[in-house]
C-alpha angles and dihedrals in degrees: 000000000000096000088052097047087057094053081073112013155359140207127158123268086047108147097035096053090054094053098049081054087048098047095043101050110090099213092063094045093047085056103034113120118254115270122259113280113250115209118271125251121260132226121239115252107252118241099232138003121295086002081121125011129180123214139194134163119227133197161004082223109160091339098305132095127222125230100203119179115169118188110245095231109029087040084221112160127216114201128183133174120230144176090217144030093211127141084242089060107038085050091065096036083062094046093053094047089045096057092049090046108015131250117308115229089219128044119201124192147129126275080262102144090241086063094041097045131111100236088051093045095043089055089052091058104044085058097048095253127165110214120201119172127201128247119289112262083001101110083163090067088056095040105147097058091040095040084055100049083050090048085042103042096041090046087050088049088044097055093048091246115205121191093250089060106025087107090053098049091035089064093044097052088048092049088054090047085052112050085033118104111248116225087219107057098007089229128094110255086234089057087040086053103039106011091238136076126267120234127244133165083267078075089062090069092057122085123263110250120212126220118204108258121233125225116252110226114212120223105208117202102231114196126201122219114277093017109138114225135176119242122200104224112189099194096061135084085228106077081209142033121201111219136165114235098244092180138348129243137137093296105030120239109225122186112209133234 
């Protein structure tokens, strides 16, 4: 348009004046081709495990949902099968993961109404939880949780899952993820997480290794004459019965009082 303008005139402000027309006309706009891209922000690197984690639910997949919640440093991924995507239930699927690795200080999800409601965010806040939630439309803003349904979803294709054994491939495709090592770290998230690795049947092929055993030491109860003890007798109504130690042998006698 400006090209063509100076073919036959010219005022100042000219171009200007030719972009404000353009930008305010709303068929241009309508029509106008997306911007470029900028590169996405990137989250800060934890500074230890489960310090953030980000979660997302997929499905429906054969009826059932995944929970699926992946720690930001040790890339270790959490996945749980579910009828249902409600508040009610991911607020028992996080209770359950945070008493087996403590409370994040971070929480990472979508704008989904099990993440925004009250009973969710009042959850959050009971445990001292930070919640953050990634840009709307933006799934790259929310990328672990959303890397790993894709991982997840492609490996149980893959494997011609069928409902019956979704939980059995499901495990063994976590148990893979685990013990593999991640791009991103070059640790597995099992040796991240727990600083050892994880066993699988590929540890089968490796050779046992011995350790030196060490001798066990017994430390025998030795009773003086006279000394009184307590017996259990199970045969009795009585749980213990009081005696006095009359000689000692290798079993010792006791006379009872």
């Amino acid at each position: 348009m400006k090209i063509l303008a100076r073919a036959y005139c010219w005022w100042n402000p000219f171009d200007k004046d030719i972009e404000d027309l353009v930008s305010n006309c709303t068929t241009c706009q309508s029509n106008r081709p997306d911007p470029t891209a900028v590169p996405v922000h990137c989250w800060l690197l934890p500074n230890k495990v489960f310090e953030r984690v980000h979660a997302d639910y997929a499905g429906p997949f054969m009826g059932k949902y995944l929970f699926v919640l992946v720690d930001a440093l040790s890339k270790w991924p959490e996945v749980h099968i579910v009828n249902n995507m409600t508040a009610e239930t991911t607020v028992r699927l996080c209770g359950e993961i945070f008493s087996r690795f403590g409370l994040p200080r971070v929480f990472v999800s979508d704008y989904g109404t099990q993440f925004t409601s009250r009973e969710f965010k009042q959850f959050l806040k009971n445990n001292g939880i930070v919640h953050k939630q990634g840009a709307p439309y933006h799934p790259a803003t929310h990328g672990q949780a959303e890397r790993f349904v894709q991982t997840v979803k492609n490996k149980l294709k893959a494997k011609g899952c069928q409902q019956k054994s979704l939980h059995h491939i499901l495990s063994t495709i976590l148990m893979a993820y685990r013990r593999a090592m991640h791009p991103a770290t070059k640790e597995s998230p099992a040796m991240m997480m727990f600083g050892r690795q994880i066993q699988s049947r590929l540890d089968l092929m490796l050779p046992l290794t011995t350790t030196e055993n060490t001798e066990y030491v017994r430390t025998i109860k030795s009773f003086a004459v006279g000394e009184r003890v307590a017996v259990r007798d199970y045969l009795a109504s009585d749980k213990r019965r009081f005696g006095k130690v009359v000689e000692p042998q290798a079993n010792c006698t006791i006379t009872w009082c």
